[in-house]
Coordinates of C-alpha atoms in Angstrom, one line a residue:
Chain A
M1 CA 21.4 26.4 28.6
S2 CA 17.5 25.5 28.6
D3 CA 17.0 27.2 25.2
I4 CA 19.2 24.7 23.3
V5 CA 17.0 22.4 21.5
L6 CA 19.9 20.1 20.2
K7 CA 23.6 19.8 21.1
T8 CA 26.2 17.1 19.9
E9 CA 29.2 16.8 21.6
N10 CA 32.3 15.0 19.5
L11 CA 30.0 13.6 17.3
T12 CA 32.2 10.9 15.3
K13 CA 31.1 8.4 12.6
H14 CA 33.4 5.9 11.0
Y15 CA 32.8 3.9 8.0
G16 CA 35.4 1.1 8.3
G17 CA 38.4 3.0 7.8
V18 CA 36.8 6.2 6.3
H19 CA 36.4 8.9 8.9
A20 CA 33.0 10.4 7.7
L21 CA 32.3 12.7 10.6
Q22 CA 34.8 13.8 13.5
E23 CA 34.2 15.2 16.3
A24 CA 31.5 17.5 15.6
N25 CA 30.4 19.9 18.4
F26 CA 26.8 21.7 17.4
E27 CA 24.3 23.7 19.0
L28 CA 20.8 24.5 18.2
R29 CA 18.9 27.0 20.0
K30 CA 14.9 27.4 20.2
G31 CA 13.6 29.3 17.2
E32 CA 17.0 29.1 15.4
H33 CA 17.2 28.4 11.7
V34 CA 20.9 26.8 11.0
A35 CA 22.3 26.0 7.6
I36 CA 24.7 23.4 7.3
M37 CA 26.9 23.7 4.0
G38 CA 29.7 21.8 2.8
D39 CA 31.1 20.1 -0.5
N40 CA 30.2 16.5 -1.4
G41 CA 31.4 14.2 1.2
A42 CA 31.9 16.8 3.6
G43 CA 29.8 15.1 6.4
K44 CA 26.5 17.1 6.0
S45 CA 24.4 14.1 5.3
T46 CA 26.4 11.6 7.9
F47 CA 25.8 14.6 10.4
V48 CA 22.1 14.4 9.8
R49 CA 21.8 10.7 9.9
Q50 CA 23.5 10.3 13.2
I51 CA 21.0 12.9 14.8
T52 CA 17.8 11.2 13.1
G53 CA 19.1 7.6 14.2
V54 CA 19.0 6.6 10.5
E55 CA 22.8 5.4 11.5
Q56 CA 24.4 4.4 14.9
R57 CA 27.1 7.0 15.7
T58 CA 30.8 5.6 16.4
D59 CA 31.4 8.0 19.1
G60 CA 30.1 11.5 20.8
K61 CA 26.8 12.3 22.7
I62 CA 23.7 14.1 21.4
W63 CA 21.3 16.1 23.7
F64 CA 17.9 16.6 22.6
D65 CA 15.1 18.7 24.2
G66 CA 17.3 18.9 27.6
K67 CA 18.0 14.9 27.8
E68 CA 21.0 13.0 26.5
V69 CA 19.6 10.7 23.6
N70 CA 20.1 7.4 21.8
F71 CA 18.0 6.8 19.0
A72 CA 17.7 3.3 17.7
G73 CA 16.0 4.2 14.5
P74 CA 14.2 7.3 12.8
I75 CA 11.1 6.5 14.2
E76 CA 12.4 6.9 17.5
A77 CA 13.7 10.2 16.6
R78 CA 10.4 11.1 15.0
E79 CA 8.6 10.4 18.4
A80 CA 11.0 12.2 20.3
G81 CA 10.1 15.3 18.1
I82 CA 12.4 15.3 15.1
E83 CA 11.1 15.5 11.8
T84 CA 13.1 15.1 8.9
V85 CA 12.5 15.7 5.0
F86 CA 14.3 13.4 3.3
Q87 CA 16.3 13.9 0.1
N88 CA 14.2 11.2 -1.3
L89 CA 10.9 11.9 -0.3
A90 CA 8.9 9.7 2.0
L91 CA 5.7 9.9 0.5
A92 CA 3.3 7.1 -0.7
D93 CA 2.5 7.7 -4.5
D94 CA -0.7 6.0 -4.7
L95 CA -2.2 7.6 -1.7
D96 CA -3.8 11.3 -1.4
V97 CA -2.5 14.4 0.6
P98 CA -4.2 13.6 4.0
S99 CA -3.5 9.8 3.7
N100 CA 0.4 10.9 3.3
L101 CA 0.3 13.3 6.2
F102 CA -1.1 11.1 8.6
L103 CA 0.6 8.0 7.4
G104 CA 1.7 5.6 10.3
R105 CA -0.2 8.3 12.8
E106 CA -4.0 8.0 11.4
K107 CA -7.0 9.6 13.3
V108 CA -9.4 6.8 14.3
L109 CA -13.0 6.8 15.0
F110 CA -13.3 3.4 16.6
N111 CA -10.3 1.6 17.6
L112 CA -10.3 -2.2 16.4
G113 CA -6.7 -2.7 16.3
P114 CA -5.4 -3.1 12.7
F115 CA -9.1 -2.8 11.6
S116 CA -9.3 0.7 13.1
I117 CA -12.1 2.8 11.2
L118 CA -10.2 6.0 10.0
D119 CA -11.4 9.3 10.8
R120 CA -11.4 10.7 7.3
K121 CA -13.2 13.8 8.0
A122 CA -11.0 14.9 11.0
M123 CA -7.8 14.0 8.8
R124 CA -8.9 16.0 5.9
K125 CA -9.7 19.1 8.2
A126 CA -6.4 18.8 9.9
T127 CA -4.7 18.8 6.7
E128 CA -6.2 21.7 5.3
A129 CA -5.5 23.6 8.6
A130 CA -1.8 22.3 8.1
L131 CA -1.6 23.5 4.5
V132 CA -3.2 26.9 5.4
R133 CA -0.6 27.2 8.1
T134 CA 2.5 26.4 6.2
A135 CA 0.9 28.3 3.2
V136 CA 1.4 25.4 0.9
K137 CA -0.6 25.7 -2.3
I138 CA -2.2 22.0 -3.2
P139 CA -5.2 22.3 -6.1
N140 CA -7.0 19.2 -4.7
L141 CA -6.3 17.3 -1.7
S142 CA -7.9 13.9 -2.9
S143 CA -5.7 13.7 -6.0
T144 CA -2.8 11.3 -5.4
I145 CA 1.1 12.1 -4.9
R146 CA 1.6 10.6 -8.4
H147 CA -0.3 13.2 -10.0
M148 CA 1.7 16.1 -8.3
S149 CA 4.6 18.2 -9.4
G150 CA 8.0 18.1 -7.6
G151 CA 7.4 21.2 -5.8
Q152 CA 4.0 20.0 -4.7
R153 CA 5.4 16.9 -3.3
Q154 CA 8.0 18.6 -1.5
C155 CA 5.5 20.8 -0.2
V156 CA 3.3 18.0 1.2
A157 CA 6.5 16.5 2.5
I158 CA 7.2 19.7 4.3
A159 CA 3.9 20.0 5.5
R160 CA 3.7 16.6 7.3
T161 CA 6.6 17.6 9.3
A162 CA 5.3 20.8 10.6
T163 CA 1.9 19.2 11.1
F164 CA 2.7 17.7 14.1
A165 CA 3.9 19.6 16.7
S166 CA 7.7 18.9 16.2
K167 CA 10.6 20.1 18.2
L168 CA 12.9 20.2 15.6
I169 CA 12.6 20.0 11.8
I170 CA 15.6 18.8 9.4
M171 CA 15.6 19.2 5.7
D172 CA 18.4 17.8 3.4
E173 CA 18.5 19.7 0.3
P174 CA 14.5 20.5 0.0
T175 CA 15.0 22.5 -3.0
A176 CA 17.7 20.5 -4.9
A177 CA 15.4 19.2 -7.7
L178 CA 12.9 22.0 -8.0
G179 CA 12.1 24.7 -10.3
V180 CA 12.6 28.4 -9.3
Q181 CA 8.8 29.0 -8.5
E182 CA 8.6 25.7 -6.6
T183 CA 11.9 26.7 -4.9
A184 CA 10.2 30.1 -3.8
Q185 CA 7.1 28.1 -2.4
V186 CA 9.4 25.9 -0.3
E187 CA 11.3 28.9 0.8
N188 CA 8.2 30.5 1.7
I189 CA 7.2 27.3 3.9
I190 CA 10.5 27.8 5.5
R191 CA 9.9 31.4 6.4
T192 CA 6.5 30.6 7.8
L193 CA 8.3 28.2 10.1
K194 CA 10.5 30.6 11.2
E195 CA 7.5 33.2 12.1
N196 CA 6.2 30.4 13.9
G197 CA 9.6 29.9 16.1
E198 CA 10.0 26.3 14.9
P199 CA 13.9 25.5 15.2
L200 CA 15.2 24.1 11.8
I201 CA 18.5 22.5 10.4
L202 CA 18.7 23.2 6.5
V203 CA 21.4 21.4 4.3
S204 CA 21.8 23.3 1.1
H205 CA 24.0 24.2 -1.6
N206 CA 22.0 27.1 -2.3
M207 CA 24.2 30.2 -1.0
R208 CA 21.4 32.7 -1.9
Q209 CA 18.8 30.4 -0.2
V210 CA 20.9 30.0 2.8
F211 CA 21.8 33.7 3.5
D212 CA 17.9 34.7 2.6
L213 CA 16.6 32.3 5.2
V214 CA 19.0 31.2 8.1
D215 CA 20.5 32.8 10.9
R216 CA 23.7 30.9 11.3
I217 CA 25.8 28.9 9.0
V218 CA 27.8 25.9 9.8
V219 CA 30.4 24.7 7.3
F220 CA 31.5 21.1 7.2
R221 CA 34.9 20.1 5.2
R222 CA 36.4 16.6 5.3
G223 CA 34.1 15.6 8.3
R224 CA 35.0 18.3 10.4
I225 CA 32.9 21.7 11.2
V226 CA 35.1 24.3 9.8
A227 CA 32.9 27.2 10.4
N228 CA 30.2 28.5 12.6
L229 CA 29.1 31.6 11.7
R230 CA 26.3 34.2 12.3
K231 CA 24.7 35.4 8.7
Q232 CA 25.5 39.0 9.4
D233 CA 29.3 38.3 10.4
T234 CA 30.2 36.4 7.3
D235 CA 29.5 36.7 3.2
G236 CA 29.4 34.5 0.4
N237 CA 33.1 34.5 -0.4
D238 CA 33.9 33.9 3.1
I239 CA 31.8 30.8 3.1
V240 CA 33.1 29.6 -0.1
A241 CA 36.4 30.1 1.2
Y242 CA 35.5 27.8 4.3
I243 CA 34.2 25.1 1.9
T244 CA 36.7 24.9 -0.4
G245 CA 39.5 24.8 2.6
A246 CA 41.2 28.1 1.5
K247 CA 40.2 29.6 5.1
T248 CA 40.7 27.0 8.0
G249 CA 41.4 26.2 11.6
Q250 CA 38.4 28.5 13.1
A251 CA 36.2 25.5 14.4
E252 CA 36.3 26.8 17.8
L253 CA 34.7 30.2 16.7
Q254 CA 31.4 30.0 18.5
A255 CA 28.7 32.3 17.4
A256 CA 25.1 32.9 18.3
Chain B
M1 CA -9.2 30.2 5.6
S2 CA -7.9 30.9 2.2
Q3 CA -9.9 28.5 0.7
T4 CA -11.5 28.9 -2.8
S5 CA -13.9 26.3 -4.6
H6 CA -11.9 23.1 -3.5
G7 CA -8.6 24.3 -3.7
I8 CA -6.2 25.2 -0.6
G9 CA -4.1 28.3 -0.6
G10 CA -5.6 30.0 -3.3
L11 CA -5.5 27.6 -6.1
S12 CA -8.7 27.0 -7.7
Y13 CA -9.7 23.3 -8.4
D14 CA -12.4 22.0 -11.2
A15 CA -14.1 19.0 -9.6
K16 CA -15.3 18.1 -13.0
K17 CA -12.2 17.5 -14.7
R18 CA -10.9 15.2 -12.4
P19 CA -9.8 11.9 -14.0
W20 CA -12.3 9.1 -14.1
P21 CA -11.8 6.5 -11.3
A22 CA -10.0 3.3 -13.0
E23 CA -13.0 1.0 -12.1
F24 CA -15.0 3.2 -14.6
N25 CA -13.0 2.2 -17.4
V26 CA -13.1 -1.6 -16.2
F27 CA -16.9 -1.2 -16.3
L28 CA -17.2 0.3 -19.5
A29 CA -14.7 -2.7 -20.8
L30 CA -17.7 -5.1 -19.5
V31 CA -20.5 -3.2 -21.2
I32 CA -18.5 -3.2 -24.2
L33 CA -17.8 -6.8 -24.1
V34 CA -21.6 -7.6 -23.2
G35 CA -22.6 -5.4 -26.1
A36 CA -20.4 -7.2 -28.5
F37 CA -21.7 -10.9 -27.6
E38 CA -25.2 -9.1 -27.7
L39 CA -24.3 -8.0 -31.4
I40 CA -22.8 -11.1 -32.8
G41 CA -25.7 -13.3 -31.1
R42 CA -28.5 -11.0 -32.9
V43 CA -26.7 -11.0 -36.4
F44 CA -25.2 -14.6 -36.5
L45 CA -27.7 -16.5 -34.4
G46 CA -30.6 -14.6 -34.3
D47 CA -30.7 -15.0 -30.4
S48 CA -30.1 -12.4 -27.7
F49 CA -27.2 -12.8 -25.2
L50 CA -28.7 -10.7 -22.6
F51 CA -32.4 -10.3 -22.9
N52 CA -35.2 -12.7 -22.6
T53 CA -36.2 -14.0 -26.0
R54 CA -38.3 -17.1 -24.7
E55 CA -42.3 -16.3 -24.3
N56 CA -42.8 -19.1 -21.9
V57 CA -40.6 -17.2 -19.4
S58 CA -41.4 -13.9 -18.0
G59 CA -38.8 -11.0 -17.3
L60 CA -36.7 -8.6 -19.5
F61 CA -33.4 -10.2 -19.0
N62 CA -32.3 -13.6 -19.5
E63 CA -32.0 -14.3 -15.8
Q64 CA -30.5 -17.7 -15.9
R65 CA -27.6 -16.5 -18.0
L66 CA -27.2 -13.7 -15.5
Q67 CA -27.0 -16.4 -12.7
I68 CA -24.5 -18.4 -14.1
I69 CA -22.2 -15.7 -15.2
I70 CA -21.9 -14.6 -11.6
L71 CA -22.3 -18.1 -10.2
Q72 CA -19.5 -19.6 -12.0
V73 CA -17.1 -17.0 -11.2
S74 CA -17.7 -16.3 -7.4
I75 CA -15.7 -19.3 -6.0
V76 CA -12.6 -18.0 -7.8
G77 CA -14.1 -14.4 -7.1
I78 CA -13.8 -15.2 -3.2
I79 CA -10.1 -16.4 -3.7
A80 CA -9.5 -12.9 -5.9
I81 CA -10.5 -10.7 -3.1
G82 CA -7.8 -12.1 -0.9
V83 CA -5.2 -11.9 -3.6
T84 CA -6.3 -8.5 -4.6
Q85 CA -5.4 -7.1 -1.2
V86 CA -2.0 -8.9 -1.6
I87 CA -1.5 -7.3 -4.8
I88 CA -2.0 -4.0 -3.4
C89 CA 0.1 -4.5 -0.8
G90 CA 3.1 -5.1 -3.2
G91 CA 2.9 -9.1 -3.2
I92 CA 1.5 -11.9 -5.1
D93 CA 0.0 -15.2 -3.9
L94 CA 0.3 -18.3 -6.1
S95 CA -0.8 -20.7 -3.4
S96 CA -4.4 -20.2 -3.2
G97 CA -5.3 -22.8 -5.6
S98 CA -3.6 -25.3 -3.7
I99 CA -4.9 -24.1 -0.5
V100 CA -8.3 -24.6 -2.1
G101 CA -7.4 -28.2 -2.8
A102 CA -5.9 -28.9 0.6
T103 CA -8.2 -27.4 2.7
A104 CA -11.3 -29.0 0.7
M105 CA -9.9 -32.1 1.4
I106 CA -9.2 -31.7 5.2
A107 CA -12.3 -29.9 6.1
M108 CA -14.4 -32.3 4.0
S109 CA -13.1 -35.0 5.9
F110 CA -14.5 -33.5 8.8
A111 CA -18.4 -32.9 7.3
Q112 CA -19.0 -36.7 6.4
V113 CA -22.2 -38.7 7.0
A114 CA -21.9 -41.9 8.8
T115 CA -24.5 -43.9 7.0
V116 CA -25.5 -43.6 2.8
N117 CA -28.5 -45.3 2.3
G118 CA -28.7 -47.4 5.2
N119 CA -25.1 -48.5 4.7
P120 CA -21.7 -47.3 6.2
N121 CA -20.1 -44.5 4.2
P122 CA -17.5 -46.0 2.0
K123 CA -15.5 -42.7 2.0
A124 CA -15.6 -41.8 5.5
M125 CA -12.1 -40.6 6.6
F126 CA -12.9 -40.9 10.4
I127 CA -15.4 -43.2 10.8
A128 CA -13.3 -45.4 13.0
F129 CA -13.2 -42.4 15.5
G130 CA -16.7 -41.7 15.3
W131 CA -16.1 -38.3 13.9
T132 CA -19.3 -38.2 11.4
D133 CA -22.2 -36.2 11.6
L134 CA -20.3 -33.5 13.3
P135 CA -22.0 -30.1 13.6
V136 CA -21.2 -27.6 10.5
I137 CA -18.9 -25.5 12.6
V138 CA -16.2 -28.5 12.9
P139 CA -15.4 -28.5 9.4
L140 CA -15.8 -24.8 9.0
L141 CA -13.4 -24.1 11.8
V142 CA -11.1 -26.8 10.5
A143 CA -11.2 -25.4 7.1
I144 CA -10.1 -21.5 8.1
G145 CA -7.7 -23.2 10.5
C146 CA -6.1 -24.7 7.7
G147 CA -6.3 -21.4 5.7
L148 CA -5.0 -19.5 8.6
I149 CA -1.9 -21.7 8.8
A150 CA -1.1 -21.8 5.2
G151 CA -1.2 -18.1 5.0
L152 CA 0.9 -17.2 8.3
I153 CA 3.6 -19.8 6.9
N154 CA 3.6 -17.4 3.7
G155 CA 3.4 -14.2 5.7
F156 CA 6.3 -15.2 8.1
L157 CA 8.3 -16.5 5.3
I158 CA 7.8 -13.3 3.2
A159 CA 8.1 -10.6 6.2
Y160 CA 10.8 -12.5 8.2
T161 CA 13.1 -14.3 5.8
R162 CA 12.4 -11.6 2.9
I163 CA 12.2 -14.0 0.2
P164 CA 10.3 -12.7 -2.7
P165 CA 6.6 -13.7 -2.3
F166 CA 6.6 -15.3 -5.8
I167 CA 9.1 -17.8 -4.3
A168 CA 7.4 -18.3 -0.8
T169 CA 3.9 -18.5 -2.4
L170 CA 5.2 -20.9 -5.1
G171 CA 6.6 -23.2 -2.3
M172 CA 3.2 -23.1 -0.4
M173 CA 1.7 -24.0 -3.8
V174 CA 3.6 -27.4 -4.3
T175 CA 3.5 -28.2 -0.8
A176 CA -0.3 -27.6 -0.2
R177 CA -1.2 -29.6 -3.4
G178 CA 0.9 -32.6 -2.1
I179 CA -1.0 -32.4 1.3
A180 CA -4.2 -32.4 -0.8
K181 CA -3.2 -35.7 -2.5
W182 CA -1.4 -37.3 0.6
W183 CA -4.6 -36.8 2.7
S184 CA -6.8 -39.3 1.2
K185 CA -4.2 -40.9 -0.7
G186 CA -5.4 -39.4 -3.8
Q187 CA -9.1 -40.9 -3.0
P188 CA -12.1 -38.3 -3.2
I189 CA -14.0 -37.6 0.0
S190 CA -17.7 -37.6 -0.2
F191 CA -20.9 -37.5 1.3
P192 CA -20.9 -34.5 3.6
T193 CA -23.7 -33.7 5.9
E194 CA -26.7 -31.6 4.8
S195 CA -25.9 -28.6 6.7
F196 CA -22.2 -28.4 5.1
A197 CA -24.1 -28.9 1.7
A198 CA -26.1 -26.3 2.2
I199 CA -23.3 -23.6 2.3
G200 CA -22.6 -23.8 -1.5
K201 CA -26.3 -24.7 -2.5
G202 CA -27.9 -22.8 -5.1
L203 CA -26.9 -19.0 -5.3
M204 CA -25.3 -19.4 -1.9
P205 CA -21.8 -18.7 -3.6
V206 CA -22.8 -15.6 -5.1
V207 CA -24.2 -14.3 -1.8
I208 CA -21.0 -15.2 0.0
F209 CA -18.8 -13.9 -2.6
I210 CA -20.7 -10.4 -2.9
S211 CA -21.1 -10.3 1.0
L212 CA -17.2 -10.6 1.3
A213 CA -16.5 -8.5 -1.3
I214 CA -18.5 -5.7 0.3
L215 CA -16.8 -6.2 3.6
F216 CA -13.4 -6.2 1.8
Q217 CA -14.2 -3.1 0.0
L218 CA -15.0 -1.3 3.2
I219 CA -12.2 -2.5 5.1
L220 CA -9.5 -1.3 2.3
T221 CA -11.2 2.0 2.0
Y222 CA -12.1 2.8 5.6
T223 CA -9.7 1.1 7.9
K224 CA -6.2 1.4 9.2
Y225 CA -5.2 -1.7 7.6
G226 CA -6.7 -1.0 4.2
K227 CA -4.6 2.4 4.3
H228 CA -1.4 0.5 5.3
C229 CA -2.0 -1.9 2.3
Y230 CA -1.9 0.9 -0.2
A231 CA 0.8 2.7 1.5
I232 CA 3.1 -0.5 1.6
G233 CA 2.5 -1.3 -2.0
S234 CA 3.0 2.2 -2.9
N235 CA 6.4 2.8 -1.2
E236 CA 7.3 0.6 1.2
D237 CA 10.5 2.4 2.4
A238 CA 7.9 5.5 2.9
A239 CA 5.8 3.4 4.8
R240 CA 8.5 2.0 7.1
M241 CA 9.5 5.5 7.7
S242 CA 6.4 6.5 8.8
G243 CA 6.3 3.9 11.6
I244 CA 4.1 1.4 10.1
K245 CA 5.2 -2.3 11.3
I246 CA 5.6 -3.6 8.0
A247 CA 6.4 -7.3 9.0
N248 CA 3.2 -7.6 10.9
H249 CA 0.9 -5.9 8.4
K250 CA 2.3 -8.4 5.6
V251 CA 1.7 -11.3 7.9
L252 CA -1.9 -10.4 8.4
V253 CA -2.4 -9.8 4.5
Y254 CA -1.2 -13.2 3.8
A255 CA -3.0 -14.8 6.6
I256 CA -6.3 -13.1 5.4
A257 CA -5.6 -14.3 1.7
G258 CA -5.1 -18.1 3.3
I259 CA -8.5 -17.7 5.1
L260 CA -10.6 -16.3 2.0
A261 CA -8.7 -19.4 0.0
A262 CA -10.4 -21.6 2.7
I263 CA -13.8 -20.1 2.3
A264 CA -13.7 -20.8 -1.3
A265 CA -12.7 -24.3 -0.6
V266 CA -15.9 -24.9 1.6
V267 CA -17.8 -23.2 -1.0
L268 CA -16.5 -25.2 -3.8
S269 CA -16.6 -28.6 -2.0
S270 CA -19.9 -28.3 -0.5
K271 CA -21.4 -27.2 -3.9
N272 CA -19.7 -30.4 -5.8
L273 CA -20.7 -32.5 -2.7
T274 CA -17.0 -34.0 -2.8
A275 CA -13.5 -33.0 -2.5
Q276 CA -10.6 -33.9 -4.7
A277 CA -7.0 -33.4 -4.6
G278 CA -7.2 -31.9 -7.7
M279 CA -9.4 -29.2 -6.5
G280 CA -8.7 -25.4 -7.4
V281 CA -6.0 -26.1 -10.2
M282 CA -5.2 -22.7 -11.9
Y283 CA -7.6 -20.8 -9.5
E284 CA -4.6 -18.9 -8.2
L285 CA -4.1 -17.5 -11.8
D286 CA -7.5 -17.0 -12.6
A287 CA -7.8 -15.0 -9.3
I288 CA -4.9 -12.9 -10.3
A289 CA -6.2 -12.5 -13.8
M290 CA -9.2 -11.2 -12.3
A291 CA -7.6 -8.7 -10.3
V292 CA -5.5 -7.3 -13.0
I293 CA -8.5 -7.2 -15.4
G294 CA -10.3 -5.1 -12.8
G295 CA -7.3 -2.5 -12.7
V296 CA -5.2 -3.9 -9.9
S297 CA -1.5 -2.9 -10.3
L298 CA 0.9 -5.8 -10.0
S299 CA 3.4 -3.5 -8.8
G300 CA 1.2 -2.5 -6.1
G301 CA -0.4 0.4 -4.5
R302 CA -3.3 0.8 -7.0
G303 CA -6.9 -1.2 -7.5
S304 CA -9.9 -2.1 -5.4
I305 CA -12.2 -4.7 -4.9
I306 CA -15.0 -3.2 -6.8
G307 CA -12.4 -3.3 -9.9
T308 CA -11.8 -7.3 -9.1
V309 CA -15.5 -7.7 -9.0
I310 CA -15.8 -6.4 -12.4
G311 CA -13.0 -8.2 -13.7
S312 CA -14.3 -11.4 -12.2
L313 CA -17.9 -10.4 -14.1
I314 CA -15.6 -9.9 -17.4
F315 CA -14.4 -13.4 -16.7
G316 CA -18.0 -15.0 -16.3
V317 CA -19.3 -13.0 -19.4
I318 CA -16.4 -14.3 -21.8
I319 CA -17.1 -18.0 -20.6
S320 CA -20.8 -17.5 -21.0
G321 CA -20.5 -15.8 -24.0
F322 CA -18.2 -18.4 -25.5
T323 CA -20.8 -20.9 -24.5
F324 CA -23.6 -18.8 -26.2
L325 CA -21.9 -18.7 -29.5
R326 CA -21.3 -22.4 -29.1
L327 CA -17.5 -21.9 -29.3
D328 CA -15.1 -24.6 -27.9
A329 CA -13.7 -23.8 -24.4
Y330 CA -10.4 -24.0 -25.9
Y331 CA -11.0 -20.6 -27.6
Q332 CA -12.1 -19.3 -24.3
E333 CA -8.6 -20.2 -22.7
M334 CA -6.7 -18.4 -25.8
V335 CA -8.9 -15.3 -25.5
K336 CA -8.5 -14.9 -21.4
G337 CA -4.7 -14.9 -22.2
V338 CA -5.0 -12.2 -24.7
I339 CA -7.3 -10.2 -22.4
I340 CA -4.9 -10.6 -19.4
V341 CA -2.3 -9.2 -21.0
G342 CA -4.0 -6.9 -22.9
A343 CA -5.4 -5.3 -19.4
V344 CA -2.2 -4.6 -18.3
V345 CA -0.6 -2.9 -21.4
L346 CA -3.7 -0.8 -21.2
D347 CA -3.1 0.2 -17.7
Q348 CA 0.5 0.9 -18.2
W349 CA -0.3 3.0 -21.3
R350 CA -3.1 4.8 -19.3
Q351 CA -0.9 5.5 -16.3
R352 CA 2.1 6.8 -18.6
R353 CA -0.2 9.1 -20.5
R354 CA -1.5 10.5 -17.1
A355 CA 1.7 10.8 -15.8
I356 CA 2.9 13.2 -18.6
G357 CA -0.1 15.2 -18.3
A358 CA 0.4 15.9 -14.8

């Protein structure tokens, strides 16, 4: 039991009369990479929003890192160790890479409250180390995010989540808007995270990517978890059948 | 470490090919403007704009003109420093000119002498209470208090009622001007103490302007406060997600802008030896214009105090240049308007071009 990073029990979210998420039971173990798949409106993003505290669940329980948690907001979730790469990357366009990496948790030389002097050298060094660790390629750390390609931005956002010894990383369609090479770069970062033993939840539509990267696939359909399969026990056709509803009723199947 | 030259992860990077800082372009504009006045002066007036042409005075440059250029913009420049950080943070402050008026009136009434030429000071507001000839620290603290209160009200309105900064500070602009007129029922307040008068004497406004500019350039570049200003102006949602306390920060930003407007009020009333209810009218727009000309983006996130200082110098050069060419003040206003719009158009164009290049 102790190697379970995240566990949800009967996690439910209603938007008025819409049952966006119903009784989702989910587990993630240490070092495990899990993909969440499903059609649009299947409840993937709703599920992520309940875990990261962006929204408050209607019912159910969440355990994270061995404790039952009730995050009031995304900042609490982050402080607890859940780092999320959002679809709309939360980067400040006019700041450079180190400033974005350390936004809201700057290293300081002298603490003078809001006027604390920044330790720019240390932040720059830590940024270089983080980028090397995650194998991110950025030509110039001092150029602002505005001048970077979509892939580089995504890499910076991912490097940020990986910089801070997080206990869980969640990525919501990290390669949806990227080209082939940029997608490959992001996927390499995810592989590096796997090697480092960092657990990950990957929301993705990309079947090839999912089978390349993760250990386990969870399929959502109409707000319910309809499949929970180890990669080696399934294939693309099988997953598509679950996504489209051709195959159903095996929600209790527990893998891993 | 797989680091080549300046790049990370094996990508090379040519530091020589990085884009110029925006301030460089603004400075170039300043140089071109001075050059234009110099050229027109030489051709049409047979006189130099920049250089010393009088034999009875030593020195290479026309020092008097250089002093006037910076002196006449330093008081609005102090306001522009506060306005710059507000704009970088994604806001706007229309109230600074009126805060100057109200603060000048209130502060000056605590800085008056008891007797003028042996007679009781006819303008003294608080002579009945014996509040005359007070030490200079009293009007100074009163002024800073006024600016702080006005700024805090702006900040709280914007941060907690979520009304647009334009509306909140427009309200303050009208109200503060009302207070300025009400304070002495429209009468000017004059005859300050010698120590109060010393604050704005001679080149003191320039010294105060430049010192504050350096201080705030350092604050914006090297402190958490500055970093968060740029972050909020650049992407407020991202800043919020990163755990920055947006509301607190905004209150602080507007409070500082209020205090800087109050300092400008002290310098202005001290320099003029009087305070009048109409003081500082349109200063807020001049201050915004200086920032915009200096490359501060009205959409937030971009700009610097250095840029604003150069922007203020462009302002000063235009005013002095038109006087030098013996053109009416009306033309100054017209040209100022064109330059403000032109600066924004240029900035937009440059940003678009850069975005395509990236």
